[in-house]
CSV table of C-alpha atoms in Angstrom, one decimal:
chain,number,residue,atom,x,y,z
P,25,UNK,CA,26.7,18.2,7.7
P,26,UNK,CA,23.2,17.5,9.2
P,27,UNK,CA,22.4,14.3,10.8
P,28,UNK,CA,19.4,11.6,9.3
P,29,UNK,CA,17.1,12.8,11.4
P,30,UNK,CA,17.5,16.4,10.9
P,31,UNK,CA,17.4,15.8,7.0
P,32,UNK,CA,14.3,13.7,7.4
P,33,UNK,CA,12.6,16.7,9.5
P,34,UNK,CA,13.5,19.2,7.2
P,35,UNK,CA,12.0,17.1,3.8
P,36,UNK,CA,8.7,16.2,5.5
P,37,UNK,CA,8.5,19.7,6.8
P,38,UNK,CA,8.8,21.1,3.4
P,39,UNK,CA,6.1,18.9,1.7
P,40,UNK,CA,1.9,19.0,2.1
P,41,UNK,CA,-1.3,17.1,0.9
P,42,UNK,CA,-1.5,18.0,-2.7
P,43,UNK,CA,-5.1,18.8,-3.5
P,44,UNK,CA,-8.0,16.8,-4.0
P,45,UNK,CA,-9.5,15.0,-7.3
P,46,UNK,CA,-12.5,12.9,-8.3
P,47,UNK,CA,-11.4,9.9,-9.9
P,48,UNK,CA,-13.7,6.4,-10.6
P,49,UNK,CA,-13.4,4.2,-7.5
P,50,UNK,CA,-10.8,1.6,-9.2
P,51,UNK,CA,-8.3,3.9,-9.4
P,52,UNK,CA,-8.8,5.3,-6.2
P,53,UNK,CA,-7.1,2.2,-5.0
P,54,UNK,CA,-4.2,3.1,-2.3
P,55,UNK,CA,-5.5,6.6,-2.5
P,56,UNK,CA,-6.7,9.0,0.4
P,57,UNK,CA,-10.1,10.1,0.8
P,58,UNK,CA,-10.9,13.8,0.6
P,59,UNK,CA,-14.5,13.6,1.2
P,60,UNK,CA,-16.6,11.8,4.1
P,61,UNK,CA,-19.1,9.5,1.9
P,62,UNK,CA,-22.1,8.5,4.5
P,63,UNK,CA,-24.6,5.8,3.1
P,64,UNK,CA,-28.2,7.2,1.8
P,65,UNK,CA,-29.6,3.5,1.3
P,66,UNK,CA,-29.6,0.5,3.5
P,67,UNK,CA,-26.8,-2.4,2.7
P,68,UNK,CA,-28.3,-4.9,2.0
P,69,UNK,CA,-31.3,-3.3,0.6
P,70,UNK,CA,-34.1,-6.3,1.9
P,71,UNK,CA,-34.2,-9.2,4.1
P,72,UNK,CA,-32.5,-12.0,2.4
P,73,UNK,CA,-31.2,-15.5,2.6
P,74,UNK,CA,-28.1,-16.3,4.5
P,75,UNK,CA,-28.3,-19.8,2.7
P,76,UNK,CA,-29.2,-21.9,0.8
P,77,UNK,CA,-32.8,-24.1,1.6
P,78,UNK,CA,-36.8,-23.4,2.9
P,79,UNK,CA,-37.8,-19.8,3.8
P,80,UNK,CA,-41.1,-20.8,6.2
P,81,UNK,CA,-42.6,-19.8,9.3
P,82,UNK,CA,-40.1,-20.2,12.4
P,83,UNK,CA,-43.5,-22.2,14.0
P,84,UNK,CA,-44.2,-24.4,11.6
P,85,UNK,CA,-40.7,-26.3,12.6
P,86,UNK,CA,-41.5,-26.5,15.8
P,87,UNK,CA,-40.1,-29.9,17.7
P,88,UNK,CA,-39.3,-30.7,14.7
P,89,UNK,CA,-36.2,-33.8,14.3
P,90,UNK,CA,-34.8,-36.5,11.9
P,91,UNK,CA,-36.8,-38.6,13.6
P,92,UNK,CA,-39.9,-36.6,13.4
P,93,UNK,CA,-40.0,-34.1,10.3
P,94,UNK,CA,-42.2,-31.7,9.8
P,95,UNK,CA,-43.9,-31.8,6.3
P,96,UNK,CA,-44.7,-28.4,4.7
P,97,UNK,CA,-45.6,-27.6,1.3
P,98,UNK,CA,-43.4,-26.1,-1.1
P,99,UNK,CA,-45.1,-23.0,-3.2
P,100,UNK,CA,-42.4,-22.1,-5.5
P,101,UNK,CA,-38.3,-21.8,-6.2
P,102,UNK,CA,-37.0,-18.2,-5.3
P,103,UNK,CA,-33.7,-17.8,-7.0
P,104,UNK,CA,-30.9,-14.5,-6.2
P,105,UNK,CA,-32.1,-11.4,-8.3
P,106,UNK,CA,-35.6,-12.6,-8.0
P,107,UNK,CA,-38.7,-11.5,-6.1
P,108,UNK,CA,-42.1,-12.4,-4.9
P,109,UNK,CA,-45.1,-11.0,-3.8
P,110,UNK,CA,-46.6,-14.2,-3.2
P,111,UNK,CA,-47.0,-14.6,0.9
P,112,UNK,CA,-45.8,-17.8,2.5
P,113,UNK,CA,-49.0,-19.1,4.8
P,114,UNK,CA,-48.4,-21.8,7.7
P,115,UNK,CA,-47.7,-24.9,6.3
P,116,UNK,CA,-46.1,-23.7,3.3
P,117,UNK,CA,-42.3,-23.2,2.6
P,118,UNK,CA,-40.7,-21.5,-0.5
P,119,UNK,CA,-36.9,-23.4,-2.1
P,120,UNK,CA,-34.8,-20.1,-1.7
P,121,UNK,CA,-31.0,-19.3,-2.9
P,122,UNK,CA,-28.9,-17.2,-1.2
P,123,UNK,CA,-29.3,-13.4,-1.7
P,124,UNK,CA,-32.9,-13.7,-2.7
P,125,UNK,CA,-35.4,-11.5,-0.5
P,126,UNK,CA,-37.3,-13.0,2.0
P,127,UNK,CA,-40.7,-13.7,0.7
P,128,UNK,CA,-43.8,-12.3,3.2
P,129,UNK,CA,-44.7,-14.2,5.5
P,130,UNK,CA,-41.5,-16.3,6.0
P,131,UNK,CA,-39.5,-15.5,9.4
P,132,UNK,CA,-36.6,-18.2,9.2
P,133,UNK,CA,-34.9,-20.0,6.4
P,134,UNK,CA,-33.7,-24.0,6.9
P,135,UNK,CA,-30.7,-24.3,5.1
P,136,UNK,CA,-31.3,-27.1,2.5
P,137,UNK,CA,-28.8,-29.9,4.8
P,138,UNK,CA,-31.4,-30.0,7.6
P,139,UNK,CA,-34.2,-30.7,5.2
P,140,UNK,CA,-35.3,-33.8,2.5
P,141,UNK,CA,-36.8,-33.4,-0.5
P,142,UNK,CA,-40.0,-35.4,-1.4
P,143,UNK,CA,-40.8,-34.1,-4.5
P,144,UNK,CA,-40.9,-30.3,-6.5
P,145,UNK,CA,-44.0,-29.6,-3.9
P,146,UNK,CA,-43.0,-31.2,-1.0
P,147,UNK,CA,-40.3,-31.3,1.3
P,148,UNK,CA,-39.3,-32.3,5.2
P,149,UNK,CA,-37.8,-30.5,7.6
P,150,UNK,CA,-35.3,-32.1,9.9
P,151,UNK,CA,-34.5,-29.7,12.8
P,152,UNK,CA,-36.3,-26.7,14.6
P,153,UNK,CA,-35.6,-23.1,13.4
P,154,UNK,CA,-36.0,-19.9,15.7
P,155,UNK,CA,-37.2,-16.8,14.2
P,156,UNK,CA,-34.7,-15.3,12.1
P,157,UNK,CA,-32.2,-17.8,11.9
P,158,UNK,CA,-30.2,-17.4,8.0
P,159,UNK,CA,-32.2,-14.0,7.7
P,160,UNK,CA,-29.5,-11.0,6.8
P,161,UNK,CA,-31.7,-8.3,7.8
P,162,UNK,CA,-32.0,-4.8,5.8
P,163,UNK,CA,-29.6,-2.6,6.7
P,164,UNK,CA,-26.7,-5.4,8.7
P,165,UNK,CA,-24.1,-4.0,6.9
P,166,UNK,CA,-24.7,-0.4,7.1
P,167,UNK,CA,-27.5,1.4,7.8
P,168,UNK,CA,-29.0,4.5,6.3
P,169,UNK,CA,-26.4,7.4,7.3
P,170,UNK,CA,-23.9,5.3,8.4
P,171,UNK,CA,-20.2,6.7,7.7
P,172,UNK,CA,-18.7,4.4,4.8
P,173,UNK,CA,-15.9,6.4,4.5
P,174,UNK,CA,-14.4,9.6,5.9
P,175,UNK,CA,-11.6,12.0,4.4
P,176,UNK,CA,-8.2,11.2,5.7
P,177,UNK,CA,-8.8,7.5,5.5
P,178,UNK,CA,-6.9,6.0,3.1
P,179,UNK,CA,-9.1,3.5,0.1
P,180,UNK,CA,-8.5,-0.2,0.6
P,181,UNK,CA,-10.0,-3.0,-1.9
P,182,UNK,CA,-13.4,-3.2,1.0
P,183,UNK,CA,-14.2,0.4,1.0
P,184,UNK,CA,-14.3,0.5,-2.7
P,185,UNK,CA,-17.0,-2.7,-2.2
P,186,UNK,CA,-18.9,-0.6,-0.3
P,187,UNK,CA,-18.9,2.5,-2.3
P,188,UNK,CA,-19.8,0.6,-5.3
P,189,UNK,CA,-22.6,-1.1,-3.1
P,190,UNK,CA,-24.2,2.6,-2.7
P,191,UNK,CA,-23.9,3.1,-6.7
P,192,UNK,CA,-21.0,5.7,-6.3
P,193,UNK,CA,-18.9,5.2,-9.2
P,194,UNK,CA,-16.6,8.3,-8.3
P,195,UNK,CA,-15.2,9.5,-5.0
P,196,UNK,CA,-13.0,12.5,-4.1
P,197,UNK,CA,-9.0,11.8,-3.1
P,198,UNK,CA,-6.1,13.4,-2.9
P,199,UNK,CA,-4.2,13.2,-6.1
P,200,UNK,CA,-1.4,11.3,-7.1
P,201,UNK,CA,1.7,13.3,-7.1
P,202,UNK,CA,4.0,13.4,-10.7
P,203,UNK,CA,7.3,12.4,-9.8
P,204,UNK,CA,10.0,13.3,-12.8
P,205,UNK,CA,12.9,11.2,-12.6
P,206,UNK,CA,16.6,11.9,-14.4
P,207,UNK,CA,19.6,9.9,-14.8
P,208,UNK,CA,22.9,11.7,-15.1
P,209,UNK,CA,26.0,10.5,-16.4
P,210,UNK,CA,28.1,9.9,-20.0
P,211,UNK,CA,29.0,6.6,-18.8
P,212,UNK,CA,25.2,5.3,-18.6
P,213,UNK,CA,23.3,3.7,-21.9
P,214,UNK,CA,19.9,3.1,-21.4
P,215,UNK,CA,18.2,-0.7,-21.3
P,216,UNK,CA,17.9,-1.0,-25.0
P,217,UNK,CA,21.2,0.3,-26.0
P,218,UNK,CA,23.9,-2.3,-26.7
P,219,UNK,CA,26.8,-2.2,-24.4
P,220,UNK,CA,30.0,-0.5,-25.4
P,221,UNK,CA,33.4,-0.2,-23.5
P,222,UNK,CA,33.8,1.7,-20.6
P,223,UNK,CA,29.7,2.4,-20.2
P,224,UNK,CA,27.1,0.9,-17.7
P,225,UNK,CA,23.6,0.4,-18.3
P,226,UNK,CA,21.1,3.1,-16.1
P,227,UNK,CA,19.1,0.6,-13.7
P,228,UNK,CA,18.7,3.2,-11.2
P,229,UNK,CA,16.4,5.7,-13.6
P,230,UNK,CA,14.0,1.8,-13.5
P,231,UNK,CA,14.4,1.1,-9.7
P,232,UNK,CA,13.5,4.8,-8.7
P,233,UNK,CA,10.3,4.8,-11.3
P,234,UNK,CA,9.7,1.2,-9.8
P,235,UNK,CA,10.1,2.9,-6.4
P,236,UNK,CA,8.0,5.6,-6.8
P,237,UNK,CA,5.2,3.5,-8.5
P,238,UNK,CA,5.1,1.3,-5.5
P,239,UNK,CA,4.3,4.2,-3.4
P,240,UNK,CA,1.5,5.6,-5.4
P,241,UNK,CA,2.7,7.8,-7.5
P,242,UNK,CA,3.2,8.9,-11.3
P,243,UNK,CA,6.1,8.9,-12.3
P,244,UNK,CA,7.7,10.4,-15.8
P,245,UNK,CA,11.0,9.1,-17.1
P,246,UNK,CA,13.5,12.1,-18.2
P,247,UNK,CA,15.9,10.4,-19.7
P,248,UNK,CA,19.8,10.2,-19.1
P,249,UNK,CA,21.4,13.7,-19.4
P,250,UNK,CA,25.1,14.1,-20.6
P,251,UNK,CA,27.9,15.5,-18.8
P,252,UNK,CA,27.0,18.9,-19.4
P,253,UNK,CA,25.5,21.2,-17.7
P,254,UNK,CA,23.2,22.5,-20.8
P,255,UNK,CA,22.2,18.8,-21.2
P,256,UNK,CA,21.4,18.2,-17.1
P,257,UNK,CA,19.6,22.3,-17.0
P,258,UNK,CA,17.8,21.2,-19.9
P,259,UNK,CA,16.5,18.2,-19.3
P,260,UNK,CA,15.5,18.8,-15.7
P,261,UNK,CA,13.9,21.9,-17.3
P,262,UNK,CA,11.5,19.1,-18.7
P,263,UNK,CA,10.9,18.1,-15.4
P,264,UNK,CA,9.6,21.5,-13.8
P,265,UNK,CA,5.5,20.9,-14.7
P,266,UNK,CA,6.0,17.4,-12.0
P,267,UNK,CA,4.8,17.4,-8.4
P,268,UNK,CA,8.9,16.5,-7.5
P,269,UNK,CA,12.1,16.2,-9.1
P,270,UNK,CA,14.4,13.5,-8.4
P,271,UNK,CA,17.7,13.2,-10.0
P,272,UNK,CA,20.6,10.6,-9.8
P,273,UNK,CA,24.3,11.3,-10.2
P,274,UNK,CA,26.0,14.1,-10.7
P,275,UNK,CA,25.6,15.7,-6.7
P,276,UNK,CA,29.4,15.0,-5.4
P,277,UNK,CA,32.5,17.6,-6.1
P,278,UNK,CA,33.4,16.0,-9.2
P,279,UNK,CA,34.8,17.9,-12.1
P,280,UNK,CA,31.8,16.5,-14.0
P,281,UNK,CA,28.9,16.5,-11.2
P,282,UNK,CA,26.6,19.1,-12.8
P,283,UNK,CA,23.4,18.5,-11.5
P,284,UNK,CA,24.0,21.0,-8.1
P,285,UNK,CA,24.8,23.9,-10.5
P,286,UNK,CA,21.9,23.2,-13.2
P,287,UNK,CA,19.3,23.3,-9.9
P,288,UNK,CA,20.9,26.0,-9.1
P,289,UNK,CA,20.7,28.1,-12.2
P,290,UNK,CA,16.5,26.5,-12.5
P,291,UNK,CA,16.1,28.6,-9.1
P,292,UNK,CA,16.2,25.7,-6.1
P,293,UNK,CA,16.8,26.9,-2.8
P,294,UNK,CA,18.8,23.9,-1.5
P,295,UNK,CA,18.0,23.2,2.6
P,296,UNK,CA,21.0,20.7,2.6
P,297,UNK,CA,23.5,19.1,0.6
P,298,UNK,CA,24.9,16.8,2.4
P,299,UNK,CA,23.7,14.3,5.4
P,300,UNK,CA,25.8,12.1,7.8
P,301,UNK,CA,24.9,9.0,6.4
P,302,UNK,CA,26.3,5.9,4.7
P,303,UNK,CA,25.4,5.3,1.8
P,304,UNK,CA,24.0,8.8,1.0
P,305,UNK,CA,26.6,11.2,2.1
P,306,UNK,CA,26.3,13.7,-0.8
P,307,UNK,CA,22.6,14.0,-1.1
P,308,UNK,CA,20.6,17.3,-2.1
P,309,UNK,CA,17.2,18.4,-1.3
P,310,UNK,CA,15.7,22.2,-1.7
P,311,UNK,CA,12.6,23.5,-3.0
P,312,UNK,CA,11.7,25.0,-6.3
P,313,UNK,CA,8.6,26.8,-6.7
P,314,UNK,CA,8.0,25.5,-3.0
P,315,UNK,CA,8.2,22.1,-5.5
P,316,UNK,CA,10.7,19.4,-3.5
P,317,UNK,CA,14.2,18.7,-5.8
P,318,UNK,CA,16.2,15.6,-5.2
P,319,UNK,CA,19.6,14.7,-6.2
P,320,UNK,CA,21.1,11.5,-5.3
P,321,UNK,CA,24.2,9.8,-5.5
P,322,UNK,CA,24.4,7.9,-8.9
P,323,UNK,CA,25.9,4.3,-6.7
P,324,UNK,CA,22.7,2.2,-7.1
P,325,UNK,CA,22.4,1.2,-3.8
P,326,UNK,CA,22.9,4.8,-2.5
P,327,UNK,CA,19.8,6.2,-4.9
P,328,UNK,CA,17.4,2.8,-3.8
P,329,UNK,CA,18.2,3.6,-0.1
P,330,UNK,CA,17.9,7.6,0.3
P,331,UNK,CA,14.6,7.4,-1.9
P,332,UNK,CA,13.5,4.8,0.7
P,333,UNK,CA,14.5,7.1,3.8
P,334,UNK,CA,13.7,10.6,2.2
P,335,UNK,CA,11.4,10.4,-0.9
P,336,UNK,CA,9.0,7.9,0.0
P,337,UNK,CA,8.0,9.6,3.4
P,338,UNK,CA,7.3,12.6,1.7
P,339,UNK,CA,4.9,10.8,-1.5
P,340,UNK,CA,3.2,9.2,1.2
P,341,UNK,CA,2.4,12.6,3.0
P,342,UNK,CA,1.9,14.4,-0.9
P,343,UNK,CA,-0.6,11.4,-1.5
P,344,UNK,CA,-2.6,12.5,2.0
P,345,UNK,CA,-1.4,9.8,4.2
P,346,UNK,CA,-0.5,9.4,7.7
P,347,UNK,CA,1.6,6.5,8.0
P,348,UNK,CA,5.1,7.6,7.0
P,349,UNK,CA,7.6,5.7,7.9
P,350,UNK,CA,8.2,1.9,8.0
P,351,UNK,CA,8.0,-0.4,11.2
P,352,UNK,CA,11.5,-0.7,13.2
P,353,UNK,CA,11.5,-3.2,15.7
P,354,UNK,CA,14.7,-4.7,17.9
P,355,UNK,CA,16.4,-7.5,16.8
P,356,UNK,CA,19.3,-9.5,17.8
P,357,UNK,CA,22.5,-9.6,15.9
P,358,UNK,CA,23.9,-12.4,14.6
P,359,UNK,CA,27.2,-11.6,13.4
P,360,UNK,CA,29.6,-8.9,14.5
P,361,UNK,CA,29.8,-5.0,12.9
P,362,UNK,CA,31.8,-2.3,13.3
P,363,UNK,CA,32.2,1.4,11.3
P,364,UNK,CA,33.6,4.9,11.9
P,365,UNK,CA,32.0,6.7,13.8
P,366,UNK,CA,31.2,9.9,12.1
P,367,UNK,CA,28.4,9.1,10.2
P,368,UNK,CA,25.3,7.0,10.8
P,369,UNK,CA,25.4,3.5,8.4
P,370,UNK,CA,22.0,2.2,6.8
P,371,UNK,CA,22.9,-1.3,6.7
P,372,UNK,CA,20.9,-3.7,4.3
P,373,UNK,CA,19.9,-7.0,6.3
P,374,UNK,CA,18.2,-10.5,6.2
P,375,UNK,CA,15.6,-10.2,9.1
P,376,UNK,CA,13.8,-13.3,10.6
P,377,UNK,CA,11.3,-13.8,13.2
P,378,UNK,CA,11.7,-16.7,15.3
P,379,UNK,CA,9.0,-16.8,17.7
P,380,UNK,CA,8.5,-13.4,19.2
P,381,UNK,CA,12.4,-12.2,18.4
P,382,UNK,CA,13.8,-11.0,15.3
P,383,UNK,CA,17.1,-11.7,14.1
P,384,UNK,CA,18.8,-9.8,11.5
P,385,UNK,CA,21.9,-10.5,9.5
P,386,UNK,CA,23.7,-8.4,6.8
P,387,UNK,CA,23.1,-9.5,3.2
P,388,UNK,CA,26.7,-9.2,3.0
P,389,UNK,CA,29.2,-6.9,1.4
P,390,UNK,CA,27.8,-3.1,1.6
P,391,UNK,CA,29.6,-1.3,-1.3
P,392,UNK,CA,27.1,1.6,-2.4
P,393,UNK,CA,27.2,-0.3,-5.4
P,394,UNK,CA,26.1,-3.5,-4.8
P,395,UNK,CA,22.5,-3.6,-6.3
P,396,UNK,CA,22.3,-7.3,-5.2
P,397,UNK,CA,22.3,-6.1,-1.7
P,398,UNK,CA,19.2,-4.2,-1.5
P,399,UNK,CA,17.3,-7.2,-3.9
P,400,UNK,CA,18.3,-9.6,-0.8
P,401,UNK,CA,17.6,-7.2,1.9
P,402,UNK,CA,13.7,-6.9,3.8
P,403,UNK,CA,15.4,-5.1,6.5
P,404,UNK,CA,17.8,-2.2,7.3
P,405,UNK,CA,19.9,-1.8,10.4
P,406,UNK,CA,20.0,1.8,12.1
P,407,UNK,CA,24.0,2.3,13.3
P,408,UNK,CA,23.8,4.9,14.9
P,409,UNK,CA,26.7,8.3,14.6
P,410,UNK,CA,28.6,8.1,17.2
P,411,UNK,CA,29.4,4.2,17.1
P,412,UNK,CA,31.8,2.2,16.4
P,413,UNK,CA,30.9,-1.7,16.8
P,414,UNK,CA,28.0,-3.9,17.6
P,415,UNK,CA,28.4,-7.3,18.6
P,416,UNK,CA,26.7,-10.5,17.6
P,417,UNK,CA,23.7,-11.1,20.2
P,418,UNK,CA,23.7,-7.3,20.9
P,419,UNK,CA,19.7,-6.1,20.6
P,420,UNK,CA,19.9,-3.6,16.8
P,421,UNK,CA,17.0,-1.3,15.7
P,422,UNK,CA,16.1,-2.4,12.1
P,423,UNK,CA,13.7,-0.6,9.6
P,424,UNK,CA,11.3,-3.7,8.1
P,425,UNK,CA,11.0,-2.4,4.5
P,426,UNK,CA,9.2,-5.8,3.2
P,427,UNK,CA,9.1,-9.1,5.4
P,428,UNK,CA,7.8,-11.7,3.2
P,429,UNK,CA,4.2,-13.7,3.6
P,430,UNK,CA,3.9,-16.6,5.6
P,431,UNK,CA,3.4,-20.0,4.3
């Protein structure tokens, strides 16, 4: 039986970068880049107006105060998406908006505050401007060649702003990967399906979909197979044209667990079937087609908890991404745990920060079955094989897998 870290090795070692698409920047959201993109046109485009107010020369407000104002003329209004070829002479002003280009001529803009209107024609101006001042120059943002993006990074909401600001509408990135997802299991009905005596209803085919979504992928619902292994071969048969299989149920030494002989017969080479860890003892991995196969234990919290640890690392590498794993930091224990020591224990938690500590806290019982343990949890605590107890105030790794937003 391998340990966590050998069964993590072994999955990410198995997986690559799948390869690269060109999709229209709004769904390249999350995505990785598979192209460098370097700009061909100035951002912004012209001088503009940082503000608001009088686009004059920087001179003619010389000395000038609320006490003594300097008196210019005012040619004409210059609203955003407007432009003039009019030149501003000394002594004359033009009312600008923010975003329109800076008329010729003009070398500062006096934001309308600092300035009193006499009349359409006339106005005063109430403090000295230097050259330049509320002037975005041509080209401040990024210049012509600049990198805007380069392949590897991954697309966040401000590189899609820019790429839209140089009029590309498409951009290549490496593709989503098609996760197929199965249920196994006579005792499951699905959501729909009106509850019956002895049967359960399949949440973990929803929190696995829910799962993978989250991490960027597609994923396709399979359905629940029966216990039989026509009905499991079949259905994960379906599954074969996805980027991964992952499967629930079925993978222990039951009379009725099926889904290690249907893989099996489809062809999958299994690298492990088992891991020293709690919950997630009896989980399979192997390759198909050089494809990566899943089967997890059917307990909910088992299935929510090896996808976290297994599958997820190896979307985020399919998808192109570096970034793999979630932040563990120390914290300090505040209540008292103990185990046996032969396998490692992933144990949900309640994780604060206090200061520059974190404290964690179980979410309380940890039956692999306790859904409501993982919906409370933001943390998991690392006990390690080998140990047996850990004592309140004694310093914990956890794994941060979502720490809520500050007020």
């Amino acid at each position: 039986m391998i340990t966590f870290d050998e069964a993590r090795k072994i999955v990410l070692d198995s997986v690559s970068a799948l390869e690269p698409v060109e999709a229209p920047i709004l769904d390249a959201l999350g995505l990785v880049a598979a192209e460098d993109v370097t700009s061909t046109e100035p951002i912004p485009p012209f001088d503009n107006s940082a503000m608001d107010g009088y686009a004059a020369h920087a001179e003619d407000t010389s000395r000038a105060t609320e006490k003594k104002p300097v008196e210019l003329a005012v040619l004409m209004d210059l609203p955003a998406g407007h432009y003039t070829e009019r030149a501003v002479g000394r002594g004359e002003a033009v009312r600008i908006m923010t975003g329109a280009p800076i008329p010729p001529g003009a070398d500062t803009v006096v934001q309308v505050e600092l300035t009193e209107k006499l009349s359409d024609n006339r106005v005063r101006i109430l403090k000295e401007h230097e050259k330049g001042k509320n002037i975005r120059l041509a080209g401040e943002d990024i210049a012509i060649g600049q990198s805007v993006l380069r392949a590897g990074e991954e697309i966040g909401p401000a590189k899609i702003g820019l790429l839209a600001s140089l009029g590309r509408l498409r951009v290549k990135v490496v593709r989503r990967p098609v996760i197929a997802v199965l249920a196994t299991g006579d005792e499951l009905l699905d959501v729909d399906e009106p509850m019956a005596p002895g049967k359960i209803r399949s949440s973990n085919s929803y929190t696995l979909i829910s799962q993978a979504r989250a991490c960027g992928a597609e994923a396709r619902y399979l359905g629940i197979a029966r216990d039989t292994i026509d009905d499991v071969r079949d259905r994960l048969r379906k599954g074969l044209s996805a980027d991964m299989i992952v499967s629930s149920g079925g993978v222990s030494v039951g009379d009725y667990d099926y889904v290690k002989n249907a893989l099996e017969e489809l062809g999958v080479e299994f690298l492990f079937t088992k891991v020293a860890i709690r919950p997630g003892k009896p989980t399979v991995f192997g390759l198909l087609n050089r494809k990566p196969v899943f089967g997890l234990p059917g307990n909910p919290v088992s299935s929510m908890v090896i996808f976290e640890e297994f599958v997820r690392p190896a979307l985020l590498k399919m998808i192109g991404k570096r970034r793999l794993h979630r932040p563990v930091v120390e914290a300090v224990l505040e209540e008292d745990i103990k185990k046996k020591p032969e396998r490692m224990h992933l144990i949900r938690a309640i994780v604060r920060k206090q200061g520059s500590d974190y404290f964690a806290t179980t979410t309380g019982p940890q039956g692999s079955g306790i859904l409501v343990s993982m919906d409370r949890a933001n943390g998991i605590i690392l006990f390690p094989r080998g140990e047996k107890q850990r004592k309140k105030g004694d310093r914990v790794e956890v794994q941060l897998i979502t720490m809520p937003e500050v007020e």
